Coordinates of C-alpha atoms in Angstrom, one line a residue:
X39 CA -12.2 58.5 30.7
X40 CA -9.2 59.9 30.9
X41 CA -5.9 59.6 28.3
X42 CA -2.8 58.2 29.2
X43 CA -0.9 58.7 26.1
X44 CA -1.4 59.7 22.5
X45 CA 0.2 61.1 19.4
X46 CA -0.7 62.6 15.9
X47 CA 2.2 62.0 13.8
X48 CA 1.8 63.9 10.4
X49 CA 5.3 63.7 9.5
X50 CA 5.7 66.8 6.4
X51 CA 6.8 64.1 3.8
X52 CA 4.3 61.0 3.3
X53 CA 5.0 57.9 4.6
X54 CA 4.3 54.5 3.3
X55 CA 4.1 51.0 5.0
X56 CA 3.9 48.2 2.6
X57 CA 0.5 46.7 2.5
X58 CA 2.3 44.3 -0.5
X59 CA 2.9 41.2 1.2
X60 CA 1.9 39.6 4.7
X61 CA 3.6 41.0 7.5
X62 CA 2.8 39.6 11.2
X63 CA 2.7 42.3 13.7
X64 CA 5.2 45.2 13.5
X65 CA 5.7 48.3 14.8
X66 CA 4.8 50.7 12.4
X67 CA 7.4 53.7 14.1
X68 CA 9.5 53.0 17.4
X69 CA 10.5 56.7 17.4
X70 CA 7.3 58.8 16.5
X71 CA 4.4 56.2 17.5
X72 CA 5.9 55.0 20.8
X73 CA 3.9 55.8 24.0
X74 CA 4.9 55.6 27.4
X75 CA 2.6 56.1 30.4
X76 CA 1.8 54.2 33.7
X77 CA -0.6 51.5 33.9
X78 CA -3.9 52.9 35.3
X79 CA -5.5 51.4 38.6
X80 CA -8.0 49.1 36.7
X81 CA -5.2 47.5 34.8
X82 CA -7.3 48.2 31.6
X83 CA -6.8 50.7 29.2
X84 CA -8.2 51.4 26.1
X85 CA -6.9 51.9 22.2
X86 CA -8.1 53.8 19.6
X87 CA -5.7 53.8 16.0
X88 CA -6.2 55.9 13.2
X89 CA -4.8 55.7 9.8
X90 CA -5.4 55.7 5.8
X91 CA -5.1 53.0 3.2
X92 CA -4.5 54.2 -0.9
X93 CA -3.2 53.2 -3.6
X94 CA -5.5 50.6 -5.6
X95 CA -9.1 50.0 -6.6
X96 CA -9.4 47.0 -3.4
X97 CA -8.1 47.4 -0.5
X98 CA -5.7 45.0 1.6
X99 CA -6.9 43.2 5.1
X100 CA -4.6 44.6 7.9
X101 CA -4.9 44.7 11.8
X102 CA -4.2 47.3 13.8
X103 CA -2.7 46.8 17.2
X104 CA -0.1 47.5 19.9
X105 CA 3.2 45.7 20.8
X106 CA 5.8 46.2 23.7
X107 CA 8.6 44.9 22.6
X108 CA 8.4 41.5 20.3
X109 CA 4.9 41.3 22.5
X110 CA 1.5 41.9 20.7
X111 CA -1.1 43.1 23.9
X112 CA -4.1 43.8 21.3
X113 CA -4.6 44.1 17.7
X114 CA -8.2 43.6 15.8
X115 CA -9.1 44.1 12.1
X116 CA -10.1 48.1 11.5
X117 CA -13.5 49.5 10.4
X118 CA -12.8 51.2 7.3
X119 CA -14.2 54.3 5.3
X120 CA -14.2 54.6 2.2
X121 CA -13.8 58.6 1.3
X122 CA -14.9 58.4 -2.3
X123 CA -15.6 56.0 -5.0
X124 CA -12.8 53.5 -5.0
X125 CA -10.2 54.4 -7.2
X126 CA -6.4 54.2 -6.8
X127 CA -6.3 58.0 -5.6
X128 CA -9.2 56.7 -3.2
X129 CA -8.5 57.0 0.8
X130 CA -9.8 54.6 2.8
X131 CA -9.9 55.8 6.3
X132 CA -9.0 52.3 9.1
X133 CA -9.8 53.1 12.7
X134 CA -9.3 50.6 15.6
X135 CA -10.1 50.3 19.0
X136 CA -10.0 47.5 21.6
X137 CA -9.3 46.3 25.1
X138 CA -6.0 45.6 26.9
X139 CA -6.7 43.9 30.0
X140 CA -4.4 42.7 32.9
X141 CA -2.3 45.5 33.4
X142 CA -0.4 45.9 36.8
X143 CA -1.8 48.6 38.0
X144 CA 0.7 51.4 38.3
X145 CA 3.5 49.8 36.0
X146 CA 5.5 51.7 33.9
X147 CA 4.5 50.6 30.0
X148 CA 5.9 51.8 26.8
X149 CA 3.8 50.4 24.0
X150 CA 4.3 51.0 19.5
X151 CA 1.1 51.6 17.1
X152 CA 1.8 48.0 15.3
X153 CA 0.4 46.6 11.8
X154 CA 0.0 43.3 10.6
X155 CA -1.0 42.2 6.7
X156 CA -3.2 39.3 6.4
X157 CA -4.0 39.9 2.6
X158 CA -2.1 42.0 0.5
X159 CA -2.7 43.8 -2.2
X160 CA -0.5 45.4 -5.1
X161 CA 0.6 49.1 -5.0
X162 CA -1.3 50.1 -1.7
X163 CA 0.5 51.1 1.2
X164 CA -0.7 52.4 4.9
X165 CA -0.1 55.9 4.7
X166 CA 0.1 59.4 6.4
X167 CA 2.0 62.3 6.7
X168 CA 2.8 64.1 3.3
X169 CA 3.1 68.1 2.6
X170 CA 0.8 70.7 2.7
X171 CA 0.4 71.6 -0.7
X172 CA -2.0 71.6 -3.6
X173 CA -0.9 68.3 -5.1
X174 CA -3.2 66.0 -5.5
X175 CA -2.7 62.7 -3.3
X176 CA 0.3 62.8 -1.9
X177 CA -0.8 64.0 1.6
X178 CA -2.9 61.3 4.4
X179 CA -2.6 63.2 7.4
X180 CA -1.9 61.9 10.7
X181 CA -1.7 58.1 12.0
X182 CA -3.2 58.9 15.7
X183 CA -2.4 56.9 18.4
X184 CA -4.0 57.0 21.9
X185 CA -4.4 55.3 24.9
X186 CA -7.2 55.9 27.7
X187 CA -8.0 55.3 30.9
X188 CA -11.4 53.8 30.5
X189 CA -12.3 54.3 34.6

């Protein structure tokens, strides 16, 4: 396997996507969590997402996914980790990875991490980035993006 595109994005002040309400598939940054690359000879690549969920003591049901455009190519529900007991300081860590299929081989494809909120939950967010400090809670890391080659 080989990858095609990826990104880290720990931006130095946190960021938070609303978790609050349902939200259909959106890109979650068209400037820091786009990826372009050409379509590999298989036509399938693979995608792995990475990101934290905070901010209450039950966490919301997202999907993670990818989106060209207003076009959703793959999105599935997350495996999460919970990195504690669950508090409202608690990370949970959400990691996805799926299939998209039917690629033309050797097109030019430009694709954006992408969240969706199927049940929301008060005061949590999708988070990452923050400052490297010794504050408690107020840094996530970064929301990792990649896309591989799986030949």
């Amino acid at each position: 396997m080989s990858l095609l595109a990826g990104k880290a994005y720990d931006p130095a002040t946190a960021v938070s996507k609303a978790t609050t309400a349902a939200l259909a598939m959106t890109a979650i940054d068209t400037t820091n969590l786009r990826v372009a690359f050409t379509a590999p000879a298989n036509g399938t690549a693979l995608v792995r997402l990475q990101g934290t969920l905070h901010g209450a003591t039950t966490y919301p049901q997202i999907l993670l996914g990818v989106v060209s455009g207003a076009t959703v190519l793959g999105r599935v529900a997350p495996a999460g980790l919970v990195n504690g007991v669950a508090a409202a300081t608690t990370f949970l860590t959400v990691e996805a990875q799926f299939l998209v299929t039917g690629l033309t081989p050797g097109s030019a494809q430009t694709w954006d991490a992408a969240y969706g909120v199927e049940t929301a939950v008060a005061s949590t967010g999708l988070k990452y980035g923050g400052p490297n400090n010794t504050t408690a809670n107020d840094a996530f890391g970064a929301f990792l993006f990649e896309v591989w080659d799986v030949a």
